[in-house]
mmCIF file of C-alpha atoms in Angstrom:
data_model
loop_
_atom_site.group_PDB
_atom_site.id
_atom_site.type_symbol
_atom_site.label_atom_id
_atom_site.label_comp_id
_atom_site.label_asym_id
_atom_site.label_seq_id
_atom_site.Cartn_x
_atom_site.Cartn_y
_atom_site.Cartn_z
ATOM 1 C CA MET A 808 14.386 17.772 13.674
ATOM 2 C CA ALA A 809 16.794 15.061 14.815
ATOM 3 C CA SER A 810 15.962 11.428 14.165
ATOM 4 C CA GLY A 811 15.771 10.707 17.896
ATOM 5 C CA ALA A 812 13.261 13.508 18.405
ATOM 6 C CA ILE A 813 11.189 12.183 15.513
ATOM 7 C CA ARG A 814 11.174 8.731 17.110
ATOM 8 C CA ARG A 815 10.049 10.163 20.465
ATOM 9 C CA PHE A 816 7.284 12.084 18.713
ATOM 10 C CA GLN A 817 6.256 8.937 16.848
ATOM 11 C CA ASP A 818 6.126 6.961 20.099
ATOM 12 C CA ARG A 819 3.778 9.556 21.566
ATOM 13 C CA VAL A 820 1.477 9.322 18.539
ATOM 14 C CA LEU A 821 1.527 5.603 17.731
ATOM 15 C CA GLY A 822 2.360 4.557 21.268
ATOM 16 C CA PRO A 823 5.649 3.043 22.455
ATOM 17 C CA SER A 824 7.274 0.946 19.749
ATOM 18 C CA ARG A 825 6.224 -2.674 19.939
ATOM 19 C CA THR A 826 8.897 -4.793 18.319
ATOM 20 C CA GLY A 827 9.391 -8.454 17.576
ATOM 21 C CA ILE A 828 6.675 -11.037 16.956
ATOM 22 C CA PRO A 829 3.576 -10.826 19.196
ATOM 23 C CA SER A 830 2.926 -14.594 19.223
ATOM 24 C CA THR A 831 5.162 -17.584 18.562
ATOM 25 C CA THR A 832 2.204 -19.861 17.792
ATOM 26 C CA SER A 833 -0.250 -17.881 15.630
ATOM 27 C CA GLU A 834 0.066 -17.772 11.854
ATOM 28 C CA ILE A 835 1.350 -14.629 10.152
ATOM 29 C CA TRP A 836 0.134 -13.176 6.870
ATOM 30 C CA LEU A 837 2.567 -10.949 4.981
ATOM 31 C CA LEU A 838 1.209 -9.461 1.736
ATOM 32 C CA GLY A 839 -0.581 -12.618 0.667
ATOM 33 C CA VAL A 840 1.926 -15.152 2.019
ATOM 34 C CA CYS A 841 1.094 -17.246 5.081
ATOM 35 C CA TYR A 842 3.725 -18.275 7.618
ATOM 36 C CA LYS A 843 2.295 -21.086 9.731
ATOM 37 C CA ILE A 844 4.090 -21.586 13.026
ATOM 38 C CA SER A 845 4.049 -25.072 14.530
ATOM 39 C CA GLU A 846 2.381 -25.274 17.948
ATOM 40 C CA GLY A 847 4.060 -28.536 18.946
ATOM 41 C CA GLU A 848 6.503 -28.786 21.834
ATOM 42 C CA SER A 849 9.004 -31.260 20.393
ATOM 43 C CA SER A 850 12.463 -30.222 19.237
ATOM 44 C CA GLU A 851 11.432 -30.942 15.659
ATOM 45 C CA ASP A 852 8.478 -28.587 16.026
ATOM 46 C CA ALA A 853 10.716 -25.929 17.515
ATOM 47 C CA ASP A 854 13.173 -26.257 14.629
ATOM 48 C CA ALA A 855 10.347 -26.043 12.106
ATOM 49 C CA ALA A 856 8.948 -22.952 13.804
ATOM 50 C CA GLY A 857 12.396 -21.363 13.770
ATOM 51 C CA CYS A 858 12.706 -21.960 10.024
ATOM 52 C CA VAL A 859 9.279 -20.432 9.402
ATOM 53 C CA LEU A 860 10.124 -17.336 11.443
ATOM 54 C CA ASP A 861 13.460 -16.974 9.655
ATOM 55 C CA ALA A 862 11.645 -17.114 6.312
ATOM 56 C CA PHE A 863 9.182 -14.495 7.522
ATOM 57 C CA ARG A 864 11.967 -12.177 8.668
ATOM 58 C CA GLN A 865 13.759 -12.542 5.336
ATOM 59 C CA ASP A 866 10.535 -11.735 3.485
ATOM 60 C CA PHE A 867 9.877 -8.712 5.700
ATOM 61 C CA SER A 868 13.418 -7.373 5.340
ATOM 62 C CA SER A 869 13.195 -7.713 1.541
ATOM 63 C CA LEU A 870 10.278 -5.262 1.371
ATOM 64 C CA ILE A 871 11.229 -1.785 0.209
ATOM 65 C CA LEU A 872 11.425 0.865 2.936
ATOM 66 C CA VAL A 873 11.133 4.569 2.075
ATOM 67 C CA THR A 874 11.678 7.083 4.859
ATOM 68 C CA TYR A 875 12.146 10.755 5.565
ATOM 69 C CA ARG A 876 15.218 12.062 3.748
ATOM 70 C CA ARG A 877 17.281 15.192 4.171
ATOM 71 C CA GLY A 878 19.656 16.926 1.819
ATOM 72 C CA PHE A 879 17.730 16.580 -1.424
ATOM 73 C CA GLU A 880 17.288 19.297 -4.026
ATOM 74 C CA PRO A 881 14.523 21.822 -3.212
ATOM 75 C CA ILE A 882 10.975 20.757 -4.054
ATOM 76 C CA GLY A 883 9.652 22.934 -6.868
ATOM 77 C CA ASP A 884 9.944 26.634 -6.050
ATOM 78 C CA THR A 885 10.144 26.020 -2.295
ATOM 79 C CA THR A 886 13.140 25.879 0.013
ATOM 80 C CA TYR A 887 12.270 22.430 1.364
ATOM 81 C CA THR A 888 15.262 20.084 1.168
ATOM 82 C CA SER A 889 13.789 17.569 3.623
ATOM 83 C CA ASP A 890 10.341 16.108 4.260
ATOM 84 C CA VAL A 891 10.883 15.546 7.988
ATOM 85 C CA GLY A 892 7.709 16.103 9.971
ATOM 86 C CA TRP A 893 5.233 16.167 7.074
ATOM 87 C CA GLY A 894 6.079 13.606 4.369
ATOM 88 C CA CYS A 895 5.184 10.330 6.080
ATOM 89 C CA MET A 896 1.975 9.696 4.088
ATOM 90 C CA LEU A 897 3.813 10.398 0.837
ATOM 91 C CA ARG A 898 6.616 8.024 1.866
ATOM 92 C CA SER A 899 4.075 5.352 2.841
ATOM 93 C CA GLY A 900 2.532 5.687 -0.604
ATOM 94 C CA GLN A 901 5.947 5.353 -2.211
ATOM 95 C CA MET A 902 6.506 2.108 -0.306
ATOM 96 C CA LEU A 903 3.230 0.609 -1.505
ATOM 97 C CA PHE A 904 3.844 1.653 -5.104
ATOM 98 C CA ALA A 905 7.444 0.391 -4.994
ATOM 99 C CA GLN A 906 6.226 -2.939 -3.681
ATOM 100 C CA ALA A 907 3.786 -3.232 -6.581
ATOM 101 C CA LEU A 908 6.622 -2.641 -9.052
ATOM 102 C CA LEU A 909 8.804 -5.150 -7.221
ATOM 103 C CA PHE A 910 6.086 -7.818 -7.457
ATOM 104 C CA GLN A 911 5.531 -7.022 -11.113
ATOM 105 C CA ARG A 912 9.157 -7.092 -12.232
ATOM 106 C CA LEU A 913 10.775 -9.579 -9.855
ATOM 107 C CA GLY A 914 7.831 -11.575 -8.500
ATOM 108 C CA ARG A 915 6.418 -12.119 -5.021
ATOM 109 C CA SER A 916 9.044 -14.764 -4.216
ATOM 110 C CA TRP A 917 11.971 -12.366 -4.712
ATOM 111 C CA ARG A 918 14.246 -11.943 -1.699
ATOM 112 C CA LYS A 919 17.167 -9.581 -1.188
ATOM 113 C CA LYS A 920 20.439 -11.523 -1.073
ATOM 114 C CA GLU A 921 23.220 -9.842 0.844
ATOM 115 C CA SER A 922 25.906 -12.113 -0.611
ATOM 116 C CA GLU A 923 25.121 -11.393 -4.264
ATOM 117 C CA PRO A 924 25.247 -8.260 -6.432
ATOM 118 C CA PRO A 925 21.834 -6.603 -6.676
ATOM 119 C CA GLU A 926 19.695 -7.299 -9.747
ATOM 120 C CA GLU A 927 19.504 -4.541 -12.317
ATOM 121 C CA GLU A 928 15.692 -4.557 -12.133
ATOM 122 C CA TYR A 929 15.860 -4.030 -8.364
ATOM 123 C CA LEU A 930 18.184 -1.023 -8.741
ATOM 124 C CA GLU A 931 15.955 0.401 -11.461
ATOM 125 C CA ILE A 932 13.004 0.309 -9.073
ATOM 126 C CA LEU A 933 14.897 2.099 -6.311
ATOM 127 C CA GLU A 934 16.114 4.692 -8.803
ATOM 128 C CA LEU A 935 12.498 5.549 -9.636
ATOM 129 C CA PHE A 936 11.990 6.642 -6.010
ATOM 130 C CA GLY A 937 15.077 8.812 -5.686
ATOM 131 C CA ASP A 938 14.720 12.289 -4.223
ATOM 132 C CA SER A 939 14.919 14.504 -7.294
ATOM 133 C CA GLU A 940 12.724 15.499 -10.202
ATOM 134 C CA ALA A 941 14.803 13.193 -12.401
ATOM 135 C CA SER A 942 13.322 10.180 -10.575
ATOM 136 C CA ALA A 943 9.865 9.346 -11.920
ATOM 137 C CA PHE A 944 8.205 8.649 -8.562
ATOM 138 C CA SER A 945 10.117 11.035 -6.318
ATOM 139 C CA ILE A 946 8.389 13.023 -3.623
ATOM 140 C CA HIS A 947 9.034 16.036 -5.880
ATOM 141 C CA ASN A 948 6.993 14.624 -8.766
ATOM 142 C CA LEU A 949 4.284 13.197 -6.519
ATOM 143 C CA ILE A 950 3.653 16.622 -4.992
ATOM 144 C CA LEU A 951 3.554 18.216 -8.432
ATOM 145 C CA ALA A 952 1.069 15.626 -9.706
ATOM 146 C CA GLY A 953 -1.096 16.018 -6.611
ATOM 147 C CA GLU A 954 -1.344 19.801 -6.405
ATOM 148 C CA SER A 955 -5.020 19.714 -7.359
ATOM 149 C CA TYR A 956 -5.639 17.297 -4.453
ATOM 150 C CA GLY A 957 -3.972 19.516 -1.881
ATOM 151 C CA LEU A 958 -0.437 18.114 -1.945
ATOM 152 C CA ALA A 959 2.190 20.715 -1.115
ATOM 153 C CA ALA A 960 5.661 20.692 0.401
ATOM 154 C CA GLY A 961 5.373 21.128 4.153
ATOM 155 C CA SER A 962 1.745 19.972 4.377
ATOM 156 C CA TRP A 963 0.357 16.658 5.611
ATOM 157 C CA VAL A 964 -2.377 15.017 3.530
ATOM 158 C CA GLY A 965 -4.657 12.020 3.937
ATOM 159 C CA PRO A 966 -4.855 8.691 2.100
ATOM 160 C CA TYR A 967 -7.525 9.720 -0.416
ATOM 161 C CA ALA A 968 -5.500 12.650 -1.747
ATOM 162 C CA VAL A 969 -2.374 10.496 -1.969
ATOM 163 C CA CYS A 970 -4.214 7.756 -3.864
ATOM 164 C CA ARG A 971 -5.555 10.244 -6.390
ATOM 165 C CA SER A 972 -2.100 11.783 -6.736
ATOM 166 C CA TRP A 973 -0.594 8.391 -7.573
ATOM 167 C CA GLU A 974 -3.288 7.885 -10.186
ATOM 168 C CA SER A 975 -2.388 11.242 -11.740
ATOM 169 C CA LEU A 976 1.371 10.645 -11.594
ATOM 170 C CA ALA A 977 1.141 7.158 -13.116
ATOM 171 C CA ARG A 978 -0.929 8.502 -15.998
ATOM 172 C CA LYS A 979 1.544 11.316 -16.573
ATOM 173 C CA LYS A 980 4.535 8.975 -16.601
ATOM 174 C CA ARG A 981 2.754 6.625 -18.983
ATOM 175 C CA GLU A 982 2.374 9.513 -21.428
ATOM 176 C CA GLU A 983 6.122 10.173 -21.175
ATOM 177 C CA THR A 984 7.073 6.524 -21.764
ATOM 178 C CA GLU A 985 7.591 6.943 -25.503
ATOM 179 C CA VAL A 986 10.331 9.488 -24.857
ATOM 180 C CA LYS A 987 11.991 8.439 -21.625
ATOM 181 C CA GLY A 988 11.534 4.671 -21.573
ATOM 182 C CA ARG A 989 9.707 2.513 -19.086
ATOM 183 C CA SER A 990 8.939 3.899 -15.660
ATOM 184 C CA CYS A 991 5.354 2.894 -14.895
ATOM 185 C CA SER A 992 4.096 -0.284 -16.545
ATOM 186 C CA MET A 993 0.797 -0.674 -14.697
ATOM 187 C CA ALA A 994 -2.508 1.135 -14.621
ATOM 188 C CA VAL A 995 -3.755 2.708 -11.386
ATOM 189 C CA HIS A 996 -7.447 2.523 -10.522
ATOM 190 C CA ILE A 997 -9.114 4.177 -7.532
ATOM 191 C CA VAL A 998 -12.067 2.344 -5.971
ATOM 192 C CA SER A 999 -14.483 4.851 -4.460
ATOM 193 C CA GLY A 1000 -18.158 5.231 -3.677
ATOM 194 C CA SER A 1001 -18.767 7.750 -6.449
ATOM 195 C CA GLU A 1002 -16.922 9.572 -9.195
ATOM 196 C CA ASP A 1003 -15.768 12.302 -6.843
ATOM 197 C CA GLY A 1004 -15.123 9.954 -3.926
ATOM 198 C CA GLU A 1005 -17.083 12.182 -1.579
ATOM 199 C CA ARG A 1006 -20.209 10.188 -0.765
ATOM 200 C CA GLY A 1007 -20.804 7.903 2.138
ATOM 201 C CA GLY A 1008 -21.232 4.145 1.894
ATOM 202 C CA ALA A 1009 -18.934 1.292 1.000
ATOM 203 C CA PRO A 1010 -16.852 1.964 -2.121
ATOM 204 C CA ILE A 1011 -17.843 -0.005 -5.214
ATOM 205 C CA LEU A 1012 -15.372 -1.801 -7.446
ATOM 206 C CA CYS A 1013 -16.988 -1.727 -10.899
ATOM 207 C CA ILE A 1014 -15.411 -4.322 -13.188
ATOM 208 C CA GLU A 1015 -16.336 -2.373 -16.319
ATOM 209 C CA ASP A 1016 -14.560 0.705 -14.927
ATOM 210 C CA VAL A 1017 -11.366 -1.255 -14.271
ATOM 211 C CA THR A 1018 -11.510 -2.691 -17.787
ATOM 212 C CA LYS A 1019 -11.875 0.846 -19.153
ATOM 213 C CA THR A 1020 -8.928 2.035 -17.042
ATOM 214 C CA CYS A 1021 -6.716 -0.723 -18.444
ATOM 215 C CA LEU A 1022 -7.846 -0.098 -22.018
ATOM 216 C CA GLU A 1023 -7.155 3.635 -21.735
ATOM 217 C CA TYR A 1024 -3.797 3.017 -20.085
ATOM 218 C CA SER A 1025 -2.678 0.739 -22.933
ATOM 219 C CA GLU A 1026 -3.968 3.343 -25.428
ATOM 220 C CA GLY A 1027 -6.192 0.726 -27.009
ATOM 221 C CA GLU A 1028 -3.356 -1.721 -27.679
ATOM 222 C CA THR A 1029 -4.690 -4.364 -25.322
ATOM 223 C CA GLU A 1030 -7.839 -4.871 -23.266
ATOM 224 C CA TRP A 1031 -5.937 -5.629 -20.085
ATOM 225 C CA THR A 1032 -2.773 -4.519 -18.305
ATOM 226 C CA SER A 1033 -1.327 -5.008 -14.862
ATOM 227 C CA VAL A 1034 -3.323 -2.836 -12.499
ATOM 228 C CA LEU A 1035 -2.825 -1.349 -9.050
ATOM 229 C CA LEU A 1036 -6.118 -0.998 -7.170
ATOM 230 C CA LEU A 1037 -6.228 1.625 -4.421
ATOM 231 C CA VAL A 1038 -9.194 1.707 -2.043
ATOM 232 C CA PRO A 1039 -9.326 4.789 0.234
ATOM 233 C CA LEU A 1040 -11.613 4.204 3.213
ATOM 234 C CA VAL A 1041 -12.885 5.895 6.351
ATOM 235 C CA LEU A 1042 -13.954 3.160 8.753
ATOM 236 C CA GLY A 1043 -15.288 5.036 11.738
ATOM 237 C CA LEU A 1044 -15.089 8.309 13.607
ATOM 238 C CA ASP A 1045 -12.112 8.551 15.970
ATOM 239 C CA LYS A 1046 -10.819 5.025 15.421
ATOM 240 C CA VAL A 1047 -11.511 2.000 13.254
ATOM 241 C CA ASN A 1048 -14.895 0.503 14.069
ATOM 242 C CA PRO A 1049 -14.229 -3.032 15.402
ATOM 243 C CA ARG A 1050 -16.727 -4.465 12.901
ATOM 244 C CA TYR A 1051 -14.245 -3.835 10.085
ATOM 245 C CA ILE A 1052 -11.152 -5.354 11.673
ATOM 246 C CA PRO A 1053 -11.844 -9.016 10.665
ATOM 247 C CA SER A 1054 -12.196 -7.920 7.043
ATOM 248 C CA LEU A 1055 -9.036 -5.810 7.201
ATOM 249 C CA ILE A 1056 -7.145 -8.822 8.531
ATOM 250 C CA ALA A 1057 -8.596 -11.070 5.818
ATOM 251 C CA THR A 1058 -7.357 -8.831 2.995
ATOM 252 C CA PHE A 1059 -3.772 -9.802 3.843
ATOM 253 C CA SER A 1060 -4.596 -13.370 2.786
ATOM 254 C CA PHE A 1061 -5.333 -12.193 -0.770
ATOM 255 C CA PRO A 1062 -2.444 -13.066 -3.142
ATOM 256 C CA GLN A 1063 -2.940 -9.569 -4.562
ATOM 257 C CA SER A 1064 -2.473 -7.833 -1.192
ATOM 258 C CA LEU A 1065 -0.276 -4.738 -1.014
ATOM 259 C CA GLY A 1066 -1.200 -3.867 2.557
ATOM 260 C CA ILE A 1067 -2.570 -0.690 4.109
ATOM 261 C CA LEU A 1068 -1.611 2.961 4.181
ATOM 262 C CA GLY A 1069 -2.560 3.912 7.713
ATOM 263 C CA GLY A 1070 -1.480 4.908 11.174
ATOM 264 C CA LYS A 1071 -2.545 7.648 13.559
ATOM 265 C CA PRO A 1072 -3.568 11.237 12.728
ATOM 266 C CA GLY A 1073 -0.527 12.958 11.272
ATOM 267 C CA ALA A 1074 1.643 9.829 11.487
ATOM 268 C CA SER A 1075 1.269 7.438 8.576
ATOM 269 C CA THR A 1076 2.878 3.989 8.301
ATOM 270 C CA TYR A 1077 2.792 1.197 5.733
ATOM 271 C CA ILE A 1078 1.133 -1.894 7.226
ATOM 272 C CA VAL A 1079 2.372 -5.025 5.438
ATOM 273 C CA GLY A 1080 1.290 -7.964 7.571
ATOM 274 C CA VAL A 1081 -0.930 -9.201 10.369
ATOM 275 C CA GLN A 1082 -0.839 -11.666 13.213
ATOM 276 C CA GLU A 1083 -4.078 -12.037 15.176
ATOM 277 C CA ASP A 1084 -5.214 -8.406 15.680
ATOM 278 C CA LYS A 1085 -1.758 -6.829 15.317
ATOM 279 C CA GLY A 1086 -0.367 -5.209 12.182
ATOM 280 C CA PHE A 1087 3.306 -5.332 11.186
ATOM 281 C CA TYR A 1088 4.436 -2.099 9.588
ATOM 282 C CA LEU A 1089 7.300 -0.294 7.887
ATOM 283 C CA ASP A 1090 7.915 3.093 9.481
ATOM 284 C CA PRO A 1091 8.820 6.105 7.319
ATOM 285 C CA HIS A 1092 9.712 8.323 10.289
ATOM 286 C CA ASP A 1093 13.403 7.493 10.533
ATOM 287 C CA VAL A 1094 15.441 10.352 9.069
ATOM 288 C CA GLN A 1095 18.144 9.340 6.586
ATOM 289 C CA GLN A 1096 20.510 11.183 4.302
ATOM 290 C CA VAL A 1097 19.746 11.201 0.588
ATOM 291 C CA VAL A 1098 21.362 8.352 -1.328
ATOM 292 C CA THR A 1099 21.697 8.031 -5.100
ATOM 293 C CA VAL A 1100 20.871 4.643 -6.593
ATOM 294 C CA ASN A 1101 21.111 3.650 -10.242
ATOM 295 C CA LYS A 1102 21.576 0.430 -12.199
ATOM 296 C CA GLU A 1103 25.075 1.404 -13.314
ATOM 297 C CA THR A 1104 26.367 1.405 -9.727
ATOM 298 C CA GLN A 1105 26.357 -2.240 -8.648
ATOM 299 C CA ASP A 1106 28.204 -1.606 -5.377
ATOM 300 C CA VAL A 1107 25.785 1.041 -4.092
ATOM 301 C CA ASP A 1108 24.647 0.633 -0.492
ATOM 302 C CA THR A 1109 20.875 0.001 -0.508
ATOM 303 C CA SER A 1110 20.570 -0.886 3.178
ATOM 304 C CA SER A 1111 18.633 2.333 3.886
ATOM 305 C CA TYR A 1112 15.830 0.942 1.704
ATOM 306 C CA HIS A 1113 15.231 -2.067 3.952
ATOM 307 C CA CYS A 1114 14.327 -2.705 7.575
ATOM 308 C CA ASN A 1115 15.249 -5.609 9.842
ATOM 309 C CA THR A 1116 13.269 -4.384 12.853
ATOM 310 C CA LEU A 1117 9.805 -5.900 13.191
ATOM 311 C CA ARG A 1118 7.346 -3.328 14.530
ATOM 312 C CA TYR A 1119 3.648 -3.889 15.113
ATOM 313 C CA VAL A 1120 0.602 -1.919 16.184
ATOM 314 C CA PRO A 1121 -2.864 -3.021 17.386
ATOM 315 C CA LEU A 1122 -5.210 -2.665 14.430
ATOM 316 C CA GLU A 1123 -7.930 -1.272 16.696
ATOM 317 C CA SER A 1124 -5.746 1.761 17.378
ATOM 318 C CA LEU A 1125 -5.463 2.819 13.724
ATOM 319 C CA ASP A 1126 -6.884 6.055 12.455
ATOM 320 C CA PRO A 1127 -10.099 5.212 10.529
ATOM 321 C CA SER A 1128 -8.843 7.069 7.449
ATOM 322 C CA LEU A 1129 -6.708 4.569 5.520
ATOM 323 C CA ALA A 1130 -6.270 2.986 2.101
ATOM 324 C CA LEU A 1131 -5.954 -0.597 0.879
ATOM 325 C CA GLY A 1132 -3.742 -1.610 -2.025
ATOM 326 C CA PHE A 1133 -3.955 -4.623 -4.362
ATOM 327 C CA TYR A 1134 -1.839 -5.572 -7.373
ATOM 328 C CA CYS A 1135 -3.407 -7.696 -10.133
ATOM 329 C CA ARG A 1136 -0.865 -9.039 -12.601
ATOM 330 C CA ASP A 1137 -3.323 -9.947 -15.377
ATOM 331 C CA LYS A 1138 -7.008 -10.549 -16.091
ATOM 332 C CA ASP A 1139 -7.046 -13.971 -14.429
ATOM 333 C CA ASP A 1140 -5.460 -12.487 -11.320
ATOM 334 C CA PHE A 1141 -8.054 -9.701 -11.306
ATOM 335 C CA ASP A 1142 -10.895 -12.211 -11.672
ATOM 336 C CA ASP A 1143 -9.502 -14.163 -8.725
ATOM 337 C CA PHE A 1144 -9.341 -10.939 -6.712
ATOM 338 C CA CYS A 1145 -12.993 -10.144 -7.503
ATOM 339 C CA ILE A 1146 -14.090 -13.599 -6.352
ATOM 340 C CA ARG A 1147 -12.207 -13.197 -3.074
ATOM 341 C CA ALA A 1148 -13.462 -9.645 -2.544
ATOM 342 C CA THR A 1149 -17.077 -10.636 -3.208
ATOM 343 C CA LYS A 1150 -16.848 -13.498 -0.727
ATOM 344 C CA LEU A 1151 -15.217 -11.222 1.860
ATOM 345 C CA ALA A 1152 -18.012 -8.665 1.513
ATOM 346 C CA GLY A 1153 -20.609 -11.413 1.796
ATOM 347 C CA ASP A 1154 -19.008 -12.694 5.000
ATOM 348 C CA SER A 1155 -18.691 -9.234 6.558
ATOM 349 C CA ASN A 1156 -21.893 -9.326 8.649
ATOM 350 C CA GLY A 1157 -23.153 -6.134 7.067
ATOM 351 C CA ALA A 1158 -19.874 -4.204 7.279
ATOM 352 C CA PRO A 1159 -18.163 -4.632 3.869
ATOM 353 C CA LEU A 1160 -14.984 -2.703 3.193
ATOM 354 C CA PHE A 1161 -16.086 -2.428 -0.428
ATOM 355 C CA THR A 1162 -18.361 -4.285 -2.817
ATOM 356 C CA VAL A 1163 -17.980 -5.602 -6.366
ATOM 357 C CA THR A 1164 -20.315 -5.058 -9.305
ATOM 358 C CA GLN A 1165 -20.080 -5.772 -13.022
ATOM 359 C CA SER A 1166 -21.472 -2.488 -14.330
ATOM 360 C CA HIS A 1167 -23.275 0.757 -13.524
ATOM 361 C CA ARG A 1168 -26.457 -0.231 -15.347
ATOM 362 C CA GLY A 1169 -29.400 1.812 -14.122
ATOM 363 C CA GLY A 1170 -27.369 4.274 -12.021
ATOM 364 C CA GLU A 1171 -26.903 3.775 -8.305
ATOM 365 C CA ARG A 1172 -29.933 1.482 -7.993
ATOM 366 C CA GLY A 1173 -28.456 -0.661 -10.751
ATOM 367 C CA ILE A 1174 -25.209 -0.935 -8.844
ATOM 368 C CA ALA A 1175 -27.022 -2.196 -5.766
ATOM 369 C CA GLU A 1176 -29.082 -4.649 -7.791
ATOM 370 C CA THR A 1177 -26.187 -6.107 -9.794
ATOM 371 C CA SER A 1178 -23.720 -6.303 -6.910
ATOM 372 C CA ALA A 1179 -23.327 -9.849 -5.686
ATOM 373 C CA VAL A 1180 -23.042 -8.600 -2.143
ATOM 374 C CA ALA A 1181 -25.303 -5.579 -2.022
ATOM 375 C CA SER A 1182 -27.622 -7.147 0.542
ATOM 376 C CA SER A 1183 -24.749 -7.447 2.998
ATOM 377 C CA THR A 1184 -24.928 -3.708 3.666
ATOM 378 C CA GLU A 1185 -27.949 -4.291 5.853
ATOM 379 C CA ILE A 1186 -28.225 -5.859 9.287
ATOM 380 C CA SER A 1187 -31.689 -7.033 10.247
ATOM 381 C CA GLY A 1188 -33.164 -4.715 7.646
ATOM 382 C CA GLU A 1189 -31.414 -1.641 9.009
ATOM 383 C CA GLU A 1190 -28.698 0.068 7.010
ATOM 384 C CA HIS A 1191 -25.435 0.745 8.824
ATOM 385 C CA GLU A 1192 -23.586 3.524 7.045
ATOM 386 C CA ASP A 1193 -23.252 5.816 10.039
ATOM 387 C CA ASP A 1194 -19.552 5.045 10.432
ATOM 388 C CA TRP A 1195 -18.683 6.030 6.862
ATOM 389 C CA GLN A 1196 -17.467 9.578 6.556
ATOM 390 C CA LEU A 1197 -16.780 11.849 3.621
ATOM 391 C CA LEU A 1198 -13.456 11.150 1.954
#
């Protein structure tokens, strides 16, 4: 399918592309960084606002974009040499995971500089997401790791299956580290409502479980490692229940924020920022030819891995099936995240995205009793779990 046809299809699903910045006065949050726009009318205020918007655009364009590709080697035993029309959720997941690696290795303040040769670490990250089995986090290897969760070439899957597949792939690549060198240097932990992720109710982040995940990932060498937290959610029936939107917006203010995997049914995007009730996103639906990137080729063109076009979508129009991502660099960063998440759940007026507890003492009742925000799941004594669906 031609790229233009894909774009027309995407416009029908997500609605006509909304580009630019919705408001020139409201603050913008982009993966934990706030861009405050001056509301004054003087020339100085206008200049200051222009500088802030320029900084925002540079930050946005430095995020890693992963899109449909064509011309890659066949996936497994299939004849698929392109993921056009079905791979958008997988590409969205690649973007979130790539962003976590970028934050880990180069820091949140890193920006792509057109006038300078690319950093070796940056090229190494892009190489991990190449379109072949030789690249650790290629669509080929993600599908292979996620077969038990329904991933298959030519098939569209939801956020929960993709999150579990990333957990499986990261574990597999960690086991190969001794032989093939560093590829994944962070643990992946899925936050869900139960062990199988198939019960209703707000997911529960258990601190003891995350500690165990980190300990197992490091093979007992250290109690804590960098960790990527993935939180698959279903926040309504046909669309996101409006009660959850303030909390979704607030998560972008977390320094650990990695955004949202979400979009419309069958059309996933990677939402990286918010302004008022609009979400800025990177769109995987553009079709591009395969490009080979490696650290030995300093003059390689990496422009296809970045986007200068600001697109946004009303958050109320999102499909209720989505996933949140958070990257915690160390134990202190994780503790800070837990404090923020607990406060957010407590301020949610009975509609928490997820809750935080220290342990599973006493089974499910123990979770409710030890959670600092368990009581927030009730409104006037009446539980409100009707909008939570099976993942």
